[in-house]
Tab-separated table of C-alpha atoms in Angstrom:
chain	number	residue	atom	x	y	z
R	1	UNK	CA	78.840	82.340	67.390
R	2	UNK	CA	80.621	85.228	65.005
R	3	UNK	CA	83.895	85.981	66.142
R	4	UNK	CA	84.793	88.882	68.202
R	5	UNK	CA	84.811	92.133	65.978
R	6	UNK	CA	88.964	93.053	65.700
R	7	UNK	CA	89.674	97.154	65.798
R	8	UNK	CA	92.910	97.256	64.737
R	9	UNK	CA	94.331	100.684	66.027
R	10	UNK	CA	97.018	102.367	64.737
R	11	UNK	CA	99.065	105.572	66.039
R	12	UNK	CA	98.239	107.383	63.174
R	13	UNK	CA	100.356	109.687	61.090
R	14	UNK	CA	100.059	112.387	58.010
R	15	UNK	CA	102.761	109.902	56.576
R	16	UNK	CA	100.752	109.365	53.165
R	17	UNK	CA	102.766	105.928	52.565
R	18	UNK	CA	102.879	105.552	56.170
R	19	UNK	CA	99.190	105.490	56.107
R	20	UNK	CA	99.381	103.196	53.389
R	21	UNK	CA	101.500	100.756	54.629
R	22	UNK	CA	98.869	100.368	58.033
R	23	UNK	CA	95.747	99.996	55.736
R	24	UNK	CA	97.589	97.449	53.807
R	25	UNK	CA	98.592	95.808	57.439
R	26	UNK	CA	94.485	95.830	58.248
R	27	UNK	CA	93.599	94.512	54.610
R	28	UNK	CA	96.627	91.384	54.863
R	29	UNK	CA	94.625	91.085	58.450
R	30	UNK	CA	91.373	90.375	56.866
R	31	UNK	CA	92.997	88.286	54.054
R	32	UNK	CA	94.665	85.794	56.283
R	33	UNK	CA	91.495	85.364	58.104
R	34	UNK	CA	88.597	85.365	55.999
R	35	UNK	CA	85.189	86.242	57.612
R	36	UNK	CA	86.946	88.100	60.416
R	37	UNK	CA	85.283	91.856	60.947
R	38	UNK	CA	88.627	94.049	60.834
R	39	UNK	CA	87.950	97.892	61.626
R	40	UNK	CA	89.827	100.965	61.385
R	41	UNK	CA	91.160	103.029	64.178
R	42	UNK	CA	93.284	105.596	65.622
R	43	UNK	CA	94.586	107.481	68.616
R	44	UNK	CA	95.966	109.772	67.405
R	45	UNK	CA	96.327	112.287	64.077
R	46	UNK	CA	93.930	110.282	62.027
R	47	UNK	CA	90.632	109.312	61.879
R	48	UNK	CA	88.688	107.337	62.524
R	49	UNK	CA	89.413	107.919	66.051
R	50	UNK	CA	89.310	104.736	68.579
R	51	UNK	CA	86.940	106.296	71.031
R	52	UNK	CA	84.565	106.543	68.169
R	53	UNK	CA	84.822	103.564	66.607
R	54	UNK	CA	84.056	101.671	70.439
R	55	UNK	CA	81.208	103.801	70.286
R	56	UNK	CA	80.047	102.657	67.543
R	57	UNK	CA	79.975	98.785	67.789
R	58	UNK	CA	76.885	96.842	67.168
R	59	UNK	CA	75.234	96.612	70.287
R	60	UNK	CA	75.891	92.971	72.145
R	61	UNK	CA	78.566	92.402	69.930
R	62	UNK	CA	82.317	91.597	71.398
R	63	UNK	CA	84.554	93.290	69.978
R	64	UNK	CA	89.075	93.092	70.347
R	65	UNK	CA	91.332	96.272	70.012
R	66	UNK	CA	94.675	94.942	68.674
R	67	UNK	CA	97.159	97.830	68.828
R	68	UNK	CA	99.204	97.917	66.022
R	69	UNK	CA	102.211	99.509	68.107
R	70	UNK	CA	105.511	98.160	69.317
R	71	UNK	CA	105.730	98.318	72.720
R	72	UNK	CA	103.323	99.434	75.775
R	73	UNK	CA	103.149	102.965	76.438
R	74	UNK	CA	101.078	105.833	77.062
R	75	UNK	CA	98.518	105.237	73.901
R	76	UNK	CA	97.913	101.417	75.202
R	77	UNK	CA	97.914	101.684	78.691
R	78	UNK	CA	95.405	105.154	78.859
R	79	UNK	CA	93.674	105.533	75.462
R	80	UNK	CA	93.031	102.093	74.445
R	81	UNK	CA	92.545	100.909	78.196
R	82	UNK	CA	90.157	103.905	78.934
R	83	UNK	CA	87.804	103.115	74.941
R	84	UNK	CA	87.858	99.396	76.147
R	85	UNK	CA	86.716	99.946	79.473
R	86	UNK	CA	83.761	102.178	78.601
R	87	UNK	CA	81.810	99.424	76.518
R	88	UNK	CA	80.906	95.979	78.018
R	89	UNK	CA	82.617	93.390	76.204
R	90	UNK	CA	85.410	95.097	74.893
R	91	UNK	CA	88.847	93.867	75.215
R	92	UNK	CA	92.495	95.398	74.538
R	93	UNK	CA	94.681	92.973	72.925
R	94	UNK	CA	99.022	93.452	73.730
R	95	UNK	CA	100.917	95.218	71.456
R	96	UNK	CA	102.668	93.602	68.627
R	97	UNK	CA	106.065	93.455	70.496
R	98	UNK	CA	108.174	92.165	71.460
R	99	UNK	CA	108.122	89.170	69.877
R	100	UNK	CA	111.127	87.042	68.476
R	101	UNK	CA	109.659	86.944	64.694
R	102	UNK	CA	110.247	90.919	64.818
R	103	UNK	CA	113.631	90.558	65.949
R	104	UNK	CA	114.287	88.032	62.570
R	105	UNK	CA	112.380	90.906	60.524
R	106	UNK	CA	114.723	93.243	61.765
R	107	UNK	CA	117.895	90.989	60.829
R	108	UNK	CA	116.291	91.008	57.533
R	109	UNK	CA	116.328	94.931	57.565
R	110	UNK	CA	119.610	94.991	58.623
R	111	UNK	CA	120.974	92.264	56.080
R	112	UNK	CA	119.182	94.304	52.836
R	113	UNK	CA	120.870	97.322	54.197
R	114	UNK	CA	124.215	95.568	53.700
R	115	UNK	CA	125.270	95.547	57.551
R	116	UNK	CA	128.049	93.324	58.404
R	117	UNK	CA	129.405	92.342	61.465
R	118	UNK	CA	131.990	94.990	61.863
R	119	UNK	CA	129.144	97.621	61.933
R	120	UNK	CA	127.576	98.506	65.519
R	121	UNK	CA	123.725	99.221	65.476
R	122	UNK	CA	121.092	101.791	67.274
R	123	UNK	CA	118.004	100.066	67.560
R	124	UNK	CA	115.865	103.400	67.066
R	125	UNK	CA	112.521	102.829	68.719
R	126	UNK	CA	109.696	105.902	68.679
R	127	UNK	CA	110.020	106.187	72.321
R	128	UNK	CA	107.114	106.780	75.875
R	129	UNK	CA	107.164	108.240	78.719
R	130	UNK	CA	105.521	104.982	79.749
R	131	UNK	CA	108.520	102.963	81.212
R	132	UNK	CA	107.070	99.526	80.275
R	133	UNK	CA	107.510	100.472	76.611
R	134	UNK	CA	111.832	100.655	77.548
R	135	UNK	CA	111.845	97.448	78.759
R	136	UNK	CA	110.115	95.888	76.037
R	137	UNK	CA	112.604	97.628	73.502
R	138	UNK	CA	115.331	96.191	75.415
R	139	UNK	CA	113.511	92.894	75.461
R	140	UNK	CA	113.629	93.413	71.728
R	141	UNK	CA	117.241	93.617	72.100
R	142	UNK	CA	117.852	90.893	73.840
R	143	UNK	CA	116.293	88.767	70.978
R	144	UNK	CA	117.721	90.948	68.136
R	145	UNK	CA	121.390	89.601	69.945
R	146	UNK	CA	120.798	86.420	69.649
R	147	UNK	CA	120.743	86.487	65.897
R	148	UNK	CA	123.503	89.133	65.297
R	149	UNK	CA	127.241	89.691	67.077
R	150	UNK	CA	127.664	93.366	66.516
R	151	UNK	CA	127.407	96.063	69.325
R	152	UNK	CA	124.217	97.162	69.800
R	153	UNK	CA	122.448	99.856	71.879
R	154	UNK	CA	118.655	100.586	72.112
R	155	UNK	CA	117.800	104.338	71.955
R	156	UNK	CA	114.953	106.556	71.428
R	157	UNK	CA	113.149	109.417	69.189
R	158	UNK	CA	110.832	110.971	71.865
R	159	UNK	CA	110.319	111.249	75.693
R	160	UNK	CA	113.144	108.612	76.966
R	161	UNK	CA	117.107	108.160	76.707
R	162	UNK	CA	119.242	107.887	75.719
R	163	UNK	CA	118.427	109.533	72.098
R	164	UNK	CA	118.797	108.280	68.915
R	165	UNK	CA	121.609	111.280	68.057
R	166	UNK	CA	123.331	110.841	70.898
R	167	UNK	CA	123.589	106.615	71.131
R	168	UNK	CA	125.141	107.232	67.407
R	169	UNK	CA	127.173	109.823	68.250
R	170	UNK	CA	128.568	107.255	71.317
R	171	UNK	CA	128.592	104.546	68.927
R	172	UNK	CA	130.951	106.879	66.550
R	173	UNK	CA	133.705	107.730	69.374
R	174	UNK	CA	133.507	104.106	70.192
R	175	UNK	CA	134.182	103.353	66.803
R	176	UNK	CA	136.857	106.338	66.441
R	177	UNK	CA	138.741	105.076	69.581
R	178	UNK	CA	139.218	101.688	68.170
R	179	UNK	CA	139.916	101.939	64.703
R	180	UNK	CA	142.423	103.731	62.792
R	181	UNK	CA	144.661	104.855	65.648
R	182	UNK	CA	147.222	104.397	63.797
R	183	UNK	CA	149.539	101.781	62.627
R	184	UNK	CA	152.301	102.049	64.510
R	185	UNK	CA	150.287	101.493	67.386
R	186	UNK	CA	148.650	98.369	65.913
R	187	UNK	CA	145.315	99.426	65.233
R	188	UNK	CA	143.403	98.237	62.376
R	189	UNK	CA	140.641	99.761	60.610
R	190	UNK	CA	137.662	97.238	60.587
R	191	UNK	CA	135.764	99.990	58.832
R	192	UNK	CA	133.009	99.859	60.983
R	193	UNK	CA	129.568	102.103	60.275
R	194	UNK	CA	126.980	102.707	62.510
R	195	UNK	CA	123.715	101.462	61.271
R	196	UNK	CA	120.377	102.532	62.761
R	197	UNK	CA	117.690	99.923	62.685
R	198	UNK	CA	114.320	101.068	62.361
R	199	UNK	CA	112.221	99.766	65.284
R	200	UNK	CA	109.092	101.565	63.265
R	201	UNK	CA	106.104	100.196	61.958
R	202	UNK	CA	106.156	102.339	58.644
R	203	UNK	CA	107.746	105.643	57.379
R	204	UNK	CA	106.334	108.791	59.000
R	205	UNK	CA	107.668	111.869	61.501
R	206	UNK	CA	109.927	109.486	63.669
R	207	UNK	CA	111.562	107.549	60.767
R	208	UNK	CA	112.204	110.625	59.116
R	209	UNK	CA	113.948	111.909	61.719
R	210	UNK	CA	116.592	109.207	62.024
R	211	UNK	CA	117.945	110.439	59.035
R	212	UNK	CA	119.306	113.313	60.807
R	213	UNK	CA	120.214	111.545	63.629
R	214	UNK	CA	123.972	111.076	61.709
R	215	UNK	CA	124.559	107.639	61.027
R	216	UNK	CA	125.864	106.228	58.316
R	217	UNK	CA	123.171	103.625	57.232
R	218	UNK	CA	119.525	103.836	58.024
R	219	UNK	CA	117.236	100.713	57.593
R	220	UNK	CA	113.654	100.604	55.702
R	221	UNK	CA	110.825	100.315	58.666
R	222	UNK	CA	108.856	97.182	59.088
R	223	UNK	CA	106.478	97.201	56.864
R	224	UNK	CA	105.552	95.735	54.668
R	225	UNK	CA	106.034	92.165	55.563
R	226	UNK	CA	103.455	89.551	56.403
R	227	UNK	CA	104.849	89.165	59.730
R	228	UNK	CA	102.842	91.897	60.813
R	229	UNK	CA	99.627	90.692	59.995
R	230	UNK	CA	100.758	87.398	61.747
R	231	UNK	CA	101.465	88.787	64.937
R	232	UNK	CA	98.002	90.706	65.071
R	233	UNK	CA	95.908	87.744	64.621
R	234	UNK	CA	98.092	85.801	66.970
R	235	UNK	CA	97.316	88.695	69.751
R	236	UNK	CA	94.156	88.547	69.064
R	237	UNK	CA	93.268	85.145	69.302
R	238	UNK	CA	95.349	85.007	73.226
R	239	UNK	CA	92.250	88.142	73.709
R	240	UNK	CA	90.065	86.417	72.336
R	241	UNK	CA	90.625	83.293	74.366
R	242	UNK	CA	91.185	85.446	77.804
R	243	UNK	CA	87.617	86.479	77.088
R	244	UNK	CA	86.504	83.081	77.242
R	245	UNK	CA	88.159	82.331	80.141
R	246	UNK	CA	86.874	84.546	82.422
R	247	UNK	CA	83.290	83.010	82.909
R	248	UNK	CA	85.060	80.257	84.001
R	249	UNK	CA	87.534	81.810	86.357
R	250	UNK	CA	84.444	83.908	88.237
R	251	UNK	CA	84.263	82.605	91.768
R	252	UNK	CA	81.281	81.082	92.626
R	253	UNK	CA	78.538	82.863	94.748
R	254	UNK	CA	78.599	82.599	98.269
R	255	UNK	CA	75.877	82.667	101.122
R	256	UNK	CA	77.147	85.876	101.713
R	257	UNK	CA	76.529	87.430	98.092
R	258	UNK	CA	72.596	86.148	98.260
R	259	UNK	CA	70.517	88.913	99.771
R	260	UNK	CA	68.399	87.705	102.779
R	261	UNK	CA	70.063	84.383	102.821
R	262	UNK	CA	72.512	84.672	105.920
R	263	UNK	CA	74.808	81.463	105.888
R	264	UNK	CA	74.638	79.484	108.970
R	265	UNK	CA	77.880	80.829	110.814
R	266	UNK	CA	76.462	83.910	110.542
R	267	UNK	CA	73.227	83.014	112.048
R	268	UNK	CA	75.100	81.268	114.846
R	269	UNK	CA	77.047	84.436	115.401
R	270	UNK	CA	73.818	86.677	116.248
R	271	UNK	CA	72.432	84.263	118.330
R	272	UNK	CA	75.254	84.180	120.599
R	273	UNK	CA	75.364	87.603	120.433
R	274	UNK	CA	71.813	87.681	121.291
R	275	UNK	CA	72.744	85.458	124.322
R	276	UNK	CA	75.127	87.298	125.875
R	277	UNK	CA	72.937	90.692	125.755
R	278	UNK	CA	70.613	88.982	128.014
R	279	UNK	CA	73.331	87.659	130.318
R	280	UNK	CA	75.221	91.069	130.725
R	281	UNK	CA	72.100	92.716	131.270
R	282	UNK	CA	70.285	90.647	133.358
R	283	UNK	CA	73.403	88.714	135.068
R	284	UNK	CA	75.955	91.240	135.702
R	285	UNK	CA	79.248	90.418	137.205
């Protein structure tokens, strides 16, 4: 049996390296498995859009969406959920984070920016009104910690808070208040930055705006790394596998799911009832 048809759906963006770096995602996709059917979609700003693309499976053939996003929000949880759920044998794969190996690509960001451990960091996610997509960024954080010592704080381009301005301009009096206050007081200038780390797939609207957001160092996106191609096929193999398991999980079909096959309790139960009809009737108290 031919594997499951992957749709690997991106955000989309007008991003023309942006764009770039996702099609070279999908093509590293099809590379590290050969044979694997890897198609192109979107939910938003590009084409060709998801809804479509469902729509235009082979009939009878199963078929994966893998969102190539971060974290759940409003794109996986209504648009992918809703194109899945309007073709039999569809299924949505989970985003690619949080996962530990992005928290190590991120480390790796961070290092080729030149951070050191004086610096404190905004880990600058896109952002959902979705409130499942907050606590995987903080999930995110928790991992990112365990590698690295500095202060960190997640924040946010769009639609939650805090924002990415305002957790670096925090970051900057916290930095102001403990450095350089002089050295007759005993303070000592660490000469701390603050670093944003770009919790983004690949350059486009939101990365460009953390440039603007005032901090001092601002880290490439995500892409391109092999990681990413990784992490897809791994989420797509635990769908893959769910959709296996769910024959086997059905329950099996009771006497009470077979039409004109009453089980025996319930036969029992209209004969009594039958019974004491007659007796109420004919035998009143």
């Amino acid at each position: 049996m031919n594997s499951p048809i992957m749709i690997a759906c991106a955000h989309g963006t007008s991003n023309t390296q942006g764009a770039a770096e996702v099609n070279a995602l999908r093509a590293a996709i099809a590379e590290l498995r050969p044979g694997l059917d890897v198609r192109e979609a979107y939910v938003d700003v590009q084409q060709p859009d998801l809804v479509d693309v469902v729509a235009g499976l082979p009939e009878g053939e199963p078929a994966v969406v893998v969102p190539l996003l971060l974290s759940v929000g409003y794109h996986v949880k209504v648009d992918i959920a809703r194109a899945v759920k309007s073709r039999r044998g569809s299924a949505a794969a989970l985003p690619l984070g949080p996962d530990p190996r992005l928290a190590q690509l991120l480390d790796q960001r961070l290092r080729e920016a030149g951070t050191t451990d004086n610096d404190v960091i905004v880990l600058a996610a896109a952002g959902s009104s979705n409130p499942n997509a907050a606590v995987s960024v903080e999930e995110l954080l928790g991992q990112l910690r365990q590698l690295r010592s500095n202060r960190m704080v997640a924040a946010y381009g769009a639609s939650a808070q805090p924002s990415v301005p305002d957790a670096v301009a925090m970051l900057r009096e916290e930095l102001a208040g403990g450095a350089g206050a002089g050295e007759s007081a005993g303070a000592v200038d660490v000469g701390g930055r603050v670093v944003v780390a770009s919790y983004l797939l690949a350059p486009g609207f939101f990365h460009d705006q953390l440039a603007k957001a005032g901090a001092d160092v601002v880290t490439d996106p995500l892409l391109p790394s092999p990681v990413l191609a990784q992490i897809a096929l791994d989420r797509y193999d635990a769908a893959v596998a769910k959709m296996h398991e769910a024959p086997a999980e059905a329950p099996p079909v009771s006497q009470k799911e077979v039409p004109n096959q009453p089980s025996a309790d319930a036969q029992q139960g209209g004969l009594f009832k039958a019974v004491r009809r007659f007796v109420t009737k004919y035998f009143p108290r």
